[in-house]
Coordinates of C-alpha atoms in Angstrom, one line a residue:
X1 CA 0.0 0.0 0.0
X2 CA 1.6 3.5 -0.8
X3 CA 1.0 6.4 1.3
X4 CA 1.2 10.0 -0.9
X5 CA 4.5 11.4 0.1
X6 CA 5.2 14.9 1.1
X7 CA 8.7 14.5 1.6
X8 CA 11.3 12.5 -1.2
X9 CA 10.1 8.6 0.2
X10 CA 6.9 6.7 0.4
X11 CA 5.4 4.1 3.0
X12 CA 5.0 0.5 1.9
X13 CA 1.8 -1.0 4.5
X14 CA 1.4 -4.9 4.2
X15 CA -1.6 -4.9 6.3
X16 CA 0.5 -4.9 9.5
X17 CA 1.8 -2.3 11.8
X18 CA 4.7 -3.2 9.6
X19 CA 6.4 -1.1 6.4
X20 CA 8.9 -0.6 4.2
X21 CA 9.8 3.0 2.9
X22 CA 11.4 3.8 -0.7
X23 CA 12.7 6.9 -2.6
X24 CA 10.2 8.5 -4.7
X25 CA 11.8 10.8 -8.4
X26 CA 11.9 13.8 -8.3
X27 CA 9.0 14.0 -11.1
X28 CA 6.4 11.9 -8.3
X29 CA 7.0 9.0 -9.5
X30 CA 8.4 5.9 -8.3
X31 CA 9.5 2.2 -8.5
X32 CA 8.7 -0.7 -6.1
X33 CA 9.8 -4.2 -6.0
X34 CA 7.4 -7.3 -4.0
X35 CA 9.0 -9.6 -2.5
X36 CA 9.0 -13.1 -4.6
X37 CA 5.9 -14.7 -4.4
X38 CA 4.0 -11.3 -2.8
X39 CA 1.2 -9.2 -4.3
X40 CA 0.2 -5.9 -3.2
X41 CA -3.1 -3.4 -3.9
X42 CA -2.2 0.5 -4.3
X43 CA -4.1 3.3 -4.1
X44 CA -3.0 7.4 -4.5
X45 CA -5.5 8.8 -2.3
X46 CA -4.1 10.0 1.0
X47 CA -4.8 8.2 4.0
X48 CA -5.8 11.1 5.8
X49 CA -8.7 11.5 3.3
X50 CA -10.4 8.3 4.6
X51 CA -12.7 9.3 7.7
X52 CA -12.5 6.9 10.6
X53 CA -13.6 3.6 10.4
X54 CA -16.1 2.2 13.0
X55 CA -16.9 -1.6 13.6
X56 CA -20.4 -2.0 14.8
X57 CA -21.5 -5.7 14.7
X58 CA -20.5 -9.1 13.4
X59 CA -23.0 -12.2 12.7
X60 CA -23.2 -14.8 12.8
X61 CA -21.1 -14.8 16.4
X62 CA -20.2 -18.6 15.7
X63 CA -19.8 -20.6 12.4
X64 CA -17.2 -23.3 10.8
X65 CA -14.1 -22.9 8.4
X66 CA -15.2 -21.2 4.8
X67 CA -18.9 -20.4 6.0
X68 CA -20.1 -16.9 5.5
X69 CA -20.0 -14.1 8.1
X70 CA -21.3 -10.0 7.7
X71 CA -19.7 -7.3 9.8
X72 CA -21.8 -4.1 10.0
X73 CA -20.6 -0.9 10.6
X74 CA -19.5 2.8 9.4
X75 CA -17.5 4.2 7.0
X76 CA -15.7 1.5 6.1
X77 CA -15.0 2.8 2.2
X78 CA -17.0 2.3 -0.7
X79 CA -14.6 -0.1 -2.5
X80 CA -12.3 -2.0 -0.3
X81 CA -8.7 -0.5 -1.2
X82 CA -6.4 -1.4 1.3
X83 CA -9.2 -2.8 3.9
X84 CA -8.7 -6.1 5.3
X85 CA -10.3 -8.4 7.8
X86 CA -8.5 -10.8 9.5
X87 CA -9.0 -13.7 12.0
X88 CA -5.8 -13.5 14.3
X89 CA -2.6 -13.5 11.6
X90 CA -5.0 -15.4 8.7
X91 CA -6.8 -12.8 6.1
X92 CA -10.6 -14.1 5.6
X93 CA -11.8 -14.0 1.9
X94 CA -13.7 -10.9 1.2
X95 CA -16.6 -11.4 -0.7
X96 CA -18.3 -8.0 -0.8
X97 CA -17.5 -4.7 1.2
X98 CA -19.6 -1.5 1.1
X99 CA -18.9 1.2 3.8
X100 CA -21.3 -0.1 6.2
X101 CA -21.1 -3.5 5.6
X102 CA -18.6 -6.3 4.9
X103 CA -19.3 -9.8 3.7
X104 CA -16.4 -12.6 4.1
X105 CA -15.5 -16.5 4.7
X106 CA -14.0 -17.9 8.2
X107 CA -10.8 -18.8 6.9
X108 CA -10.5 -22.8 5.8
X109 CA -8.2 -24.7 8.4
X110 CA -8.9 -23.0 11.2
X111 CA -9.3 -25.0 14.3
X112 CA -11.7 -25.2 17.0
X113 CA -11.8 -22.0 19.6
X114 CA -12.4 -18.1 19.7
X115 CA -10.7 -15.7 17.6
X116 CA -10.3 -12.4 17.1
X117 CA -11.9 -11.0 13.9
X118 CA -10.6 -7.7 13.8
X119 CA -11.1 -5.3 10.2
X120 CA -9.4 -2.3 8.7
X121 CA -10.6 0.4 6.6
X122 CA -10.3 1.1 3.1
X123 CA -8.1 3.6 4.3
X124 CA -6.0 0.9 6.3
X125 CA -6.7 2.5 9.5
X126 CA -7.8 0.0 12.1
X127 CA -11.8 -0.6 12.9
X128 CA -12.4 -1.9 15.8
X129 CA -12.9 -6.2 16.4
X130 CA -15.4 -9.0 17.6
X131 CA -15.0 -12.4 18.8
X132 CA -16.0 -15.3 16.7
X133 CA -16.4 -19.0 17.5
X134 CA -15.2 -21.7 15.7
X135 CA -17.3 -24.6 16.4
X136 CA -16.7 -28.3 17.0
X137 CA -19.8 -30.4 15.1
X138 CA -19.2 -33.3 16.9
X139 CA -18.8 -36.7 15.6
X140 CA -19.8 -37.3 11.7
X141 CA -21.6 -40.9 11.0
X142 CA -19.9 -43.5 8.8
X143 CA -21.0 -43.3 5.3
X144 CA -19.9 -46.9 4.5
X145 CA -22.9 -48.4 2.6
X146 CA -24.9 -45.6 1.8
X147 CA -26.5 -44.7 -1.6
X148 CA -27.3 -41.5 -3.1
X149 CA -30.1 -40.9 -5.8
X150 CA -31.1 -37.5 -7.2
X151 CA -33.8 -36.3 -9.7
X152 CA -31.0 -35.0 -12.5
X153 CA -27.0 -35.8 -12.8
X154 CA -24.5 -34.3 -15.2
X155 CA -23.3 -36.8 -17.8
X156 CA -19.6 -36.1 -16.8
X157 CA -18.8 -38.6 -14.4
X158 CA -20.3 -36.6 -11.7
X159 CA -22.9 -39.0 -10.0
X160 CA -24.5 -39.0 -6.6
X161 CA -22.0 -40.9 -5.2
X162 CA -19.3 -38.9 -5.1
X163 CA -20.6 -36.7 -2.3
X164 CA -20.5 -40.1 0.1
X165 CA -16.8 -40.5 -1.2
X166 CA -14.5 -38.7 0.8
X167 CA -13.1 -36.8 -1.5
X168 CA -13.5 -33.3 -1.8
X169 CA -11.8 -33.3 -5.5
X170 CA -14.8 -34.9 -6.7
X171 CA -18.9 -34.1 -6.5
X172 CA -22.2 -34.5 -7.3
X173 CA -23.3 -32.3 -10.0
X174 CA -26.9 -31.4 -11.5
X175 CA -25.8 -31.2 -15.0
X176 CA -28.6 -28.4 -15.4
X177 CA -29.7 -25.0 -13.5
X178 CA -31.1 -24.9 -10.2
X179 CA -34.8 -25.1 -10.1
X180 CA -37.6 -25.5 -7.5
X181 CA -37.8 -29.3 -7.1
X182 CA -34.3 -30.3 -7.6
X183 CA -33.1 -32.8 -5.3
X184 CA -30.6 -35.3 -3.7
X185 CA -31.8 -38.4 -1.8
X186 CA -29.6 -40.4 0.8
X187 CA -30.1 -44.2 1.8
X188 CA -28.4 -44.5 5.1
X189 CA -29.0 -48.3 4.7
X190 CA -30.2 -48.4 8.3
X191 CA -31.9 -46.1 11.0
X192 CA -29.5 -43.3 12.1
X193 CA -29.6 -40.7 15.2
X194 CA -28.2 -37.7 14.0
X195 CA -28.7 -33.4 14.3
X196 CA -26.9 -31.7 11.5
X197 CA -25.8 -32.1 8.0
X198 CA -23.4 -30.5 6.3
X199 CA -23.2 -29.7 2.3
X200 CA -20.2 -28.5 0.9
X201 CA -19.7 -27.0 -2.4
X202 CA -15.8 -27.7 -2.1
X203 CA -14.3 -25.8 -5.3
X204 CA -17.3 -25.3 -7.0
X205 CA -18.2 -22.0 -5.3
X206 CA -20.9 -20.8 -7.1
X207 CA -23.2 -23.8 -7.4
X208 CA -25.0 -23.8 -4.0
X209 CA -28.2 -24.2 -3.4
X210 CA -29.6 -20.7 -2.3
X211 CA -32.4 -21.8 -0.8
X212 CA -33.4 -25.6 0.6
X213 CA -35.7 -27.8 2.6
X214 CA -34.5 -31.0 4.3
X215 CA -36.8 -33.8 4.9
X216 CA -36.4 -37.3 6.8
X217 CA -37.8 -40.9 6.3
X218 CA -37.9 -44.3 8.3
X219 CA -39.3 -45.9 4.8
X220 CA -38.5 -43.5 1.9
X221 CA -42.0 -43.4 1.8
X222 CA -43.2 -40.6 4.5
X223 CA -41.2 -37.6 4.8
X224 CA -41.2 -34.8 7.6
X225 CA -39.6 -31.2 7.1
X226 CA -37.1 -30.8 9.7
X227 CA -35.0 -27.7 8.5
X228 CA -35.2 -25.0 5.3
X229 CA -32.6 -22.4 4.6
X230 CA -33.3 -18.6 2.5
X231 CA -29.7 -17.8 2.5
X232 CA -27.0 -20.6 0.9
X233 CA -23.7 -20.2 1.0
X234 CA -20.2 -22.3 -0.1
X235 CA -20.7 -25.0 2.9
X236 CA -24.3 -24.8 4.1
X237 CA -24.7 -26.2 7.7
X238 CA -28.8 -27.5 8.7
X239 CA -29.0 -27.7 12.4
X240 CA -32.4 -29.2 13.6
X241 CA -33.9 -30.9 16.9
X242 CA -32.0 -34.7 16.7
X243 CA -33.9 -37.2 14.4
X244 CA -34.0 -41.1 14.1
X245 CA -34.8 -42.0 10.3
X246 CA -33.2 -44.3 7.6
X247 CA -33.6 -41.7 4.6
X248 CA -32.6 -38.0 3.7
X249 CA -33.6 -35.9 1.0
X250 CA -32.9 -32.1 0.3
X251 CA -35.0 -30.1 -2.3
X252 CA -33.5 -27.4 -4.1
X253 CA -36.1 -24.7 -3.5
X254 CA -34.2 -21.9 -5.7
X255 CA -34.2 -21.0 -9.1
X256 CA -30.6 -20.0 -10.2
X257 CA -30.9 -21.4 -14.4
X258 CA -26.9 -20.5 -14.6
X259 CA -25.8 -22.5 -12.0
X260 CA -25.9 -26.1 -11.8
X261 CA -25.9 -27.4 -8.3
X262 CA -22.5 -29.3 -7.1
X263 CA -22.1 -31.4 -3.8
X264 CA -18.4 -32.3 -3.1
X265 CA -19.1 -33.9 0.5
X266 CA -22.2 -34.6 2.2
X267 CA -21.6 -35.3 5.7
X268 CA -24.3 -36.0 8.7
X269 CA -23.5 -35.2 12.0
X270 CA -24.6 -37.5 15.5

């Protein structure tokens, strides 16, 4: 980040209270070098010219690794220039910034416990922080002998049963647009105690389901509604009041015609 000089250097800013000065020509202008491997945003406007940034709220308060999180707040900058929001020393994945509110991702990797999401302004100047939990799911069932169906499947080798796998390089995939009606049926080949089931998008990050209902069976036959979500993201998380059943289905309840929908991992939760 370069800070407008007024004397014959500038201020290189990584997003730390760390920087690195250089000589700026005579005419204003001026060469830097990054560091192998290193990329860097600049801007020309003077820090001074970017009013005080205020953090106000941040929700969800608790979430897992790559799930969506919005911090509200005050002038943060219109366009996000040198602002940053970070979870201890790891930079989460912005995914839009206005200057009252900021959208991002828990970073992936991050272990159980509380950390510190602090943000800084377009400007660079520091905003203020919030604590955020990284939560523990508990123990995931066995998905040895289970089968998946699903109402449509893409021709390209990427059948239902890739989300039971194990292996997030591979998924599930539509093979058409999202519609209302769209869905994925699990077999759990026997009767299963469970409170939470997790789909995950894995590379594919725009082909989520934006909005779902998830039903449960004994027979396959009868199904109750035991969760719906409005607002999908990358890895979508359905936490309901603990159910004994045999089946799972989950309807696509969106309408998104350029986006398929992909399932690396589907993973149920005791």
């Amino acid at each position: 980040v370069v800070k407008v000089p007024t004397a014959p250097t500038g201020t290189v800013f990584n997003g730390t209270a760390g920087s690195r000065s250089f000589p700026v020509s005579a005419d204003g202008s001026y060469t830097y070098t990054l560091p192998s491997g290193t990329s860097a945003m600049f801007t020309t406007q003077k820090l001074a010219g970017f009013p005080a940034p205020v953090f106000g709220s941040l929700k969800p308060k608790q979430g897992i690794p790559r799930a969506k999180f919005t911090i509200s707040g005050s002038h943060f900058g219109d366009a996000q220039g040198l602002g940053t929001v970070r979870f201890g020393k790891l930079f989460a994945e912005i995914d839009s910034w206005s200057d009252t509110s900021i959208s991002a991702y828990v970073p992936s990797g991050l272990a159980v416990g509380t950390y510190k999401v602090a943000v800084n302004g377009a400007g660079g100047a520091d905003a203020g922080s919030a604590s955020f939990d990284v939560i523990d799911l508990g123990p995931a069932l066995s998905r040895t002998g289970w089968t998946a169906t699903t109402s449509d499947t893409s021709p390209y080798n990427d059948g239902p049963a890739n989300m039971l796998d194990g292996d997030p390089g591979t998924r599930y995939s539509s093979g058409r647009g999202q519609y209302d009606g769209l869905w994925i049926q699990v077999d759990m080949g026997q009767t299963q105690t469970f409170g939470k089931i997790l789909l995950d998008s894995g590379s594919n990050i725009g082909d989520y389901a934006r909005s779902a209902d998830v039903y449960v069976s004994s027979n396959g036959t009868d199904w109750t509604k035991v969760s719906s979500m409005a607002d999908g993201q990358r890895v979508e998380l359905f936490s309901f009041p603990t159910q004994t059943a045999r089946y799972i289905k989950v309807v696509n309840t969106g309408d998104v015609a350029s986006n398929w929908w992909s399932i690396a991992e589907l993973t149920v939760y005791s």
